[in-house]
Amino acid sequence: MRANREVIMNKKIIYVIAMILMGCIILYQYKKDQIVMLERIVNNNNITLWTESFGDVRNPTIVFISGAGASSRFWTDAFIKQIVDFGYFVIRFDHRDSGLSSAVDFEKNPYTVLNLAKDVIAILDAYNIEKAHVVGHSMGGTIVQLLAIHYPQRVLSITSMSVGTVGEVAAPSQETMDVLLENKPTQNFEESLPGFMESWKLLNGNFEVDQELATEYTKDLYERSNHPVGVARNHIKAQEEFTDLSVQLKSIVVPAFFIHGQEDLLIPVQAGIATAKVVSNAKIDVIPDMGHMIFNRELEQNLANILILNFKSVHNI
């Protein structure tokens, strides 16, 4: 009975998160000679995955993985440039059913979160990358955990952000749910923007929402997508049978880092801490004032600095 309650509760949380994280972008213009950017389509069976790489492929690789319904542009150009400038090769990509990657008929071709993890392996194979650091936010955090469990030989380290995969995750408060469910996006950007902005303000913790970042995030939802605005149903379905990872997490042997916002109203910080405690020698950074979203340039920079320090510890730099 308790297991059933946990599944039902986790489904509700997954649904809310997926309906929120449905794509984001931030376009910073800088000279091409500052960073090498290349787009590439990767095929995984009948799925096409839009990918983009930055920097020198001879450097250690980092793959950034977005959450449910979110495209590659959750990880902004400015954020990635900070990482590349420290001497890393970066890949970001659109999940199947997001951004410019394949739309899937889920009834005919159902998939799971583990299948999404296998998409990452297909991307590494296409780029001829033996091992990579993998960083995931929300559902992407679950994906990096699965990569460490099932494909440790392909992983240099994992960074799991803003997710809990152990036990029953507490539901958002009714007040939070009320605000989020008030946002009912249409297919018109200008019409829908105010509702999105209310959600972003709520989910940004105590950091001030950068209006430019949040607006461009939302605009990308409309301008860079093969999928209807507001639709993340397939990612929700992919997680419906997902279960507690308490046992599997104990098998992780690669360096594991966890990051969680102290003010996350979607996935409480206690869920991230509980998950990190199961993984041997894991490190967790709890970020004061951070919520579930990161619409703040100072916060982006702080997160980039944390990641770099963690990666350097893996390489003993």
Coordinates of C-alpha atoms in Angstrom, one line a residue:
M1 CA 0.0 0.0 0.0
R2 CA 2.8 2.4 1.0
A3 CA 4.6 1.6 -2.3
N4 CA 1.4 2.5 -4.3
R5 CA 1.1 5.8 -2.4
E6 CA 4.7 6.6 -3.3
V7 CA 4.2 5.8 -7.0
I8 CA 1.0 8.0 -7.1
M9 CA 2.7 10.9 -5.3
N10 CA 5.8 10.7 -7.5
K11 CA 3.7 10.7 -10.6
K12 CA 2.1 13.9 -9.5
I13 CA 5.4 15.5 -8.9
I14 CA 6.8 14.3 -12.2
Y15 CA 3.7 15.8 -14.0
V16 CA 4.1 19.2 -12.4
I17 CA 7.9 19.4 -13.1
A18 CA 7.5 18.3 -16.7
M19 CA 4.8 20.8 -17.3
I20 CA 7.2 23.5 -16.1
L21 CA 10.5 22.6 -17.6
M22 CA 9.4 22.7 -21.3
G23 CA 12.3 24.4 -22.9
C24 CA 14.6 27.3 -22.4
I25 CA 17.2 29.4 -24.3
I26 CA 19.4 32.3 -23.7
L27 CA 21.2 33.8 -26.7
Y28 CA 24.4 35.7 -25.9
Q29 CA 26.1 37.0 -29.0
Y30 CA 29.9 36.7 -29.0
K31 CA 32.5 36.4 -31.7
K32 CA 32.9 33.0 -33.3
D33 CA 36.6 33.0 -32.6
Q34 CA 35.9 32.9 -28.9
I35 CA 34.4 29.4 -29.0
V36 CA 33.9 26.7 -31.5
M37 CA 30.3 25.6 -31.8
L38 CA 29.2 22.7 -34.1
E39 CA 25.7 21.3 -34.5
R40 CA 25.3 17.6 -35.2
I41 CA 22.4 15.1 -35.6
V42 CA 23.0 11.8 -33.9
N43 CA 20.9 8.7 -34.8
N44 CA 19.9 6.2 -32.2
N45 CA 17.9 3.5 -33.9
N46 CA 14.9 5.4 -35.3
I47 CA 15.5 8.4 -33.1
T48 CA 17.3 11.6 -34.3
L49 CA 18.9 13.7 -31.6
W50 CA 19.9 17.3 -32.1
T51 CA 23.3 17.9 -30.5
E52 CA 25.7 20.8 -30.2
S53 CA 29.3 20.8 -29.2
F54 CA 31.6 23.6 -27.9
G55 CA 35.3 23.8 -27.6
D56 CA 38.2 21.4 -28.3
V57 CA 37.3 17.8 -28.5
R58 CA 40.8 16.9 -27.1
N59 CA 39.7 18.3 -23.7
P60 CA 37.8 16.3 -21.1
T61 CA 34.1 16.1 -22.1
I62 CA 31.1 17.2 -20.2
V63 CA 27.5 16.3 -21.3
F64 CA 24.7 18.5 -20.0
I65 CA 21.3 16.9 -19.7
S66 CA 18.1 18.8 -19.3
G67 CA 14.9 17.9 -17.4
A68 CA 11.5 16.6 -18.5
G69 CA 10.2 18.6 -21.4
A70 CA 13.2 20.9 -21.4
S71 CA 15.5 21.3 -24.5
S72 CA 19.2 21.6 -24.6
R73 CA 18.9 25.4 -24.2
F74 CA 18.3 25.0 -20.5
W75 CA 22.1 25.2 -20.4
T76 CA 22.7 28.7 -21.7
D77 CA 25.4 29.8 -24.1
A78 CA 26.9 32.0 -21.4
F79 CA 26.9 29.3 -18.8
I80 CA 28.6 26.8 -21.2
K81 CA 31.2 29.3 -22.3
Q82 CA 32.3 29.6 -18.7
I83 CA 32.8 25.9 -18.6
V84 CA 34.6 25.7 -22.0
D85 CA 36.9 28.6 -21.0
F86 CA 38.3 26.3 -18.2
G87 CA 39.4 23.8 -20.8
Y88 CA 36.5 21.4 -21.3
F89 CA 34.7 20.1 -24.4
V90 CA 30.9 20.5 -23.9
I91 CA 28.0 18.7 -25.5
R92 CA 24.4 19.7 -25.0
F93 CA 21.4 18.1 -26.8
D94 CA 17.7 17.9 -27.1
H95 CA 16.0 14.9 -25.6
R96 CA 13.7 12.9 -27.9
D97 CA 10.3 14.7 -27.8
S98 CA 11.9 18.1 -27.1
G99 CA 13.5 20.9 -29.1
L100 CA 14.7 19.8 -32.6
S101 CA 15.0 16.1 -31.8
S102 CA 12.5 13.4 -32.9
A103 CA 8.9 13.4 -31.9
V104 CA 7.8 10.0 -30.8
D105 CA 4.5 8.2 -31.0
F106 CA 4.6 6.9 -27.5
E107 CA 1.7 4.5 -27.9
K108 CA 3.5 2.7 -30.7
N109 CA 7.1 3.2 -29.4
P110 CA 7.0 3.6 -25.6
Y111 CA 10.3 4.4 -23.8
T112 CA 11.6 4.7 -20.3
V113 CA 14.1 7.0 -18.5
L114 CA 16.7 4.3 -19.1
N115 CA 16.1 4.7 -22.8
L116 CA 16.8 8.4 -22.4
A117 CA 20.1 7.4 -20.7
K118 CA 20.9 5.2 -23.7
D119 CA 20.4 8.2 -25.9
V120 CA 23.4 9.8 -24.1
I121 CA 25.5 6.7 -24.8
A122 CA 24.6 7.0 -28.5
I123 CA 25.8 10.6 -28.4
L124 CA 29.1 9.6 -26.8
D125 CA 29.5 6.9 -29.4
A126 CA 28.8 9.3 -32.3
Y127 CA 31.4 11.8 -31.0
N128 CA 33.9 8.9 -30.3
I129 CA 34.0 9.9 -26.6
E130 CA 35.1 7.1 -24.4
K131 CA 34.2 8.8 -21.1
A132 CA 32.5 12.0 -20.0
H133 CA 31.4 14.0 -17.0
V134 CA 27.6 14.0 -17.1
V135 CA 25.6 16.7 -15.5
G136 CA 21.8 16.5 -15.3
H137 CA 19.0 18.7 -13.9
S138 CA 15.7 17.4 -12.5
M139 CA 14.9 14.4 -14.7
G140 CA 18.3 14.8 -16.2
G141 CA 19.7 14.2 -12.7
T142 CA 17.9 10.8 -12.7
I143 CA 19.4 10.1 -16.1
V144 CA 23.0 10.7 -14.9
Q145 CA 22.3 8.4 -11.9
L146 CA 21.2 5.7 -14.3
L147 CA 24.3 6.2 -16.4
A148 CA 26.5 5.7 -13.4
I149 CA 24.6 2.5 -12.5
H150 CA 24.4 0.9 -15.9
Y151 CA 27.3 2.4 -17.8
P152 CA 30.1 3.3 -15.3
Q153 CA 32.7 2.6 -17.8
R154 CA 31.5 5.6 -19.8
V155 CA 31.4 8.0 -17.0
L156 CA 34.1 10.2 -15.4
S157 CA 31.7 11.7 -12.9
I158 CA 28.0 12.5 -12.3
T159 CA 26.5 15.7 -11.1
S160 CA 22.8 15.3 -10.2
M161 CA 20.9 18.5 -9.7
S162 CA 17.5 19.2 -8.1
V163 CA 16.2 15.7 -8.0
G164 CA 15.4 13.0 -5.5
T165 CA 15.3 9.3 -6.3
V166 CA 15.1 7.7 -2.9
G167 CA 11.9 6.9 -1.1
E168 CA 8.8 9.1 -1.2
V169 CA 9.5 12.6 -2.4
A170 CA 7.3 15.2 -0.6
A171 CA 4.8 16.9 -2.8
P172 CA 4.9 20.6 -3.5
S173 CA 2.7 22.7 -1.2
Q174 CA -0.8 23.4 -2.2
E175 CA 0.1 27.1 -2.6
T176 CA 2.9 26.2 -5.0
M177 CA 0.7 23.9 -7.0
D178 CA -2.0 26.5 -7.3
V179 CA 0.4 29.1 -8.8
L180 CA 1.9 26.6 -11.2
L181 CA -1.4 25.1 -12.4
E182 CA -2.7 28.7 -13.0
N183 CA -0.2 28.8 -15.9
K184 CA -2.1 27.5 -18.9
P185 CA 0.0 28.2 -22.0
T186 CA -1.5 28.7 -25.4
Q187 CA 0.3 28.6 -28.7
N188 CA 0.8 32.4 -28.6
F189 CA 4.0 33.6 -26.9
E190 CA 2.9 37.1 -26.0
E191 CA -0.3 35.8 -24.6
S192 CA 1.3 33.1 -22.5
L193 CA 4.4 35.0 -21.2
P194 CA 2.8 36.6 -18.1
G195 CA 1.7 33.2 -16.8
F196 CA 5.2 31.7 -17.3
M197 CA 6.8 34.6 -15.6
E198 CA 4.7 34.0 -12.5
S199 CA 5.9 30.4 -12.4
W200 CA 9.6 31.4 -13.0
K201 CA 9.4 33.9 -10.1
L202 CA 8.0 31.2 -7.8
L203 CA 10.6 28.6 -8.8
N204 CA 13.7 30.9 -8.7
G205 CA 14.0 30.7 -5.0
N206 CA 15.2 33.9 -3.4
F207 CA 17.3 34.9 -6.3
E208 CA 15.9 37.8 -8.4
V209 CA 14.5 36.6 -11.7
D210 CA 16.6 38.0 -14.6
Q211 CA 13.8 39.2 -16.9
E212 CA 15.9 38.8 -20.0
L213 CA 16.9 35.2 -19.2
A214 CA 13.3 34.2 -18.3
T215 CA 11.8 35.8 -21.3
E216 CA 14.3 34.3 -23.8
Y217 CA 13.8 30.9 -22.0
T218 CA 10.1 31.1 -22.7
K219 CA 10.4 32.6 -26.2
D220 CA 12.6 29.6 -27.2
L221 CA 9.7 27.3 -26.2
Y222 CA 7.8 28.8 -29.1
E223 CA 10.5 29.4 -31.7
R224 CA 12.8 26.4 -31.5
S225 CA 10.7 23.3 -31.2
N226 CA 9.2 20.6 -33.3
H227 CA 6.7 20.0 -30.5
P228 CA 3.5 21.8 -29.3
V229 CA 4.0 24.3 -26.5
G230 CA 3.1 22.9 -23.1
V231 CA 3.4 19.3 -24.2
A232 CA 5.7 17.1 -22.2
R233 CA 3.4 14.1 -21.9
N234 CA 5.8 11.6 -23.3
H235 CA 8.5 12.4 -20.7
I236 CA 5.8 12.1 -18.0
K237 CA 4.8 8.7 -19.4
A238 CA 8.5 7.6 -19.5
Q239 CA 8.7 8.2 -15.8
E240 CA 5.5 6.6 -14.7
E241 CA 7.0 3.2 -14.0
F242 CA 10.1 4.6 -12.5
T243 CA 10.8 3.3 -9.0
D244 CA 13.0 4.1 -6.0
L245 CA 16.8 3.8 -6.8
S246 CA 17.9 3.2 -3.2
V247 CA 19.4 -0.2 -3.9
Q248 CA 20.9 0.6 -7.3
L249 CA 22.5 3.8 -6.1
K250 CA 24.7 1.8 -3.6
S251 CA 26.5 0.3 -6.6
I252 CA 27.8 3.6 -8.0
V253 CA 31.5 3.7 -8.0
V254 CA 32.3 6.8 -10.1
P255 CA 32.7 10.2 -8.4
A256 CA 29.3 11.6 -7.6
F257 CA 28.3 15.1 -6.9
F258 CA 24.8 16.5 -6.0
I259 CA 23.6 20.0 -6.1
H260 CA 20.3 21.2 -4.7
G261 CA 18.7 24.5 -4.0
Q262 CA 17.8 25.2 -0.4
E263 CA 14.6 26.9 -1.6
D264 CA 13.5 24.3 -4.2
L265 CA 9.7 24.3 -4.0
L266 CA 9.3 21.4 -6.5
I267 CA 11.8 18.9 -5.1
P268 CA 12.6 19.7 -1.5
V269 CA 16.2 19.8 -0.6
Q270 CA 15.7 16.9 1.8
A271 CA 15.1 14.7 -1.2
G272 CA 18.4 15.6 -2.8
I273 CA 20.3 15.1 0.5
A274 CA 18.6 11.7 1.1
T275 CA 19.7 10.6 -2.4
A276 CA 23.2 11.7 -2.0
K277 CA 23.6 9.9 1.4
V278 CA 22.9 6.5 -0.4
V279 CA 25.9 7.0 -2.8
S280 CA 29.3 6.1 -1.3
N281 CA 31.6 9.1 -0.9
A282 CA 29.1 11.4 -2.7
K283 CA 29.5 15.2 -2.2
I284 CA 26.5 17.5 -2.0
D285 CA 26.3 21.2 -2.3
V286 CA 23.2 22.8 -0.9
I287 CA 22.9 26.3 -2.4
P288 CA 21.4 29.0 -0.2
D289 CA 18.5 30.9 -1.8
M290 CA 18.5 28.7 -4.9
G291 CA 15.2 27.3 -6.1
H292 CA 14.5 24.8 -8.9
M293 CA 15.2 27.2 -11.7
I294 CA 18.3 29.3 -12.3
F295 CA 17.2 32.5 -14.0
N296 CA 20.0 34.6 -12.5
R297 CA 23.4 35.3 -14.0
E298 CA 25.1 35.4 -10.6
L299 CA 23.7 32.0 -9.7
E300 CA 24.7 30.6 -13.1
Q301 CA 28.3 31.7 -12.5
N302 CA 28.3 30.2 -9.0
L303 CA 27.1 26.9 -10.3
A304 CA 29.7 26.9 -13.0
N305 CA 32.4 27.5 -10.4
I306 CA 31.1 24.6 -8.3
L307 CA 31.1 22.3 -11.3
I308 CA 34.7 23.3 -12.3
L309 CA 36.0 22.7 -8.7
N310 CA 34.3 19.3 -8.7
F311 CA 35.7 18.3 -12.1
K312 CA 39.2 19.4 -11.1
S313 CA 39.0 17.1 -8.0
V314 CA 38.3 14.2 -10.3
H315 CA 41.3 15.0 -12.5
N316 CA 43.5 15.9 -9.4
I317 CA 44.2 19.3 -10.7

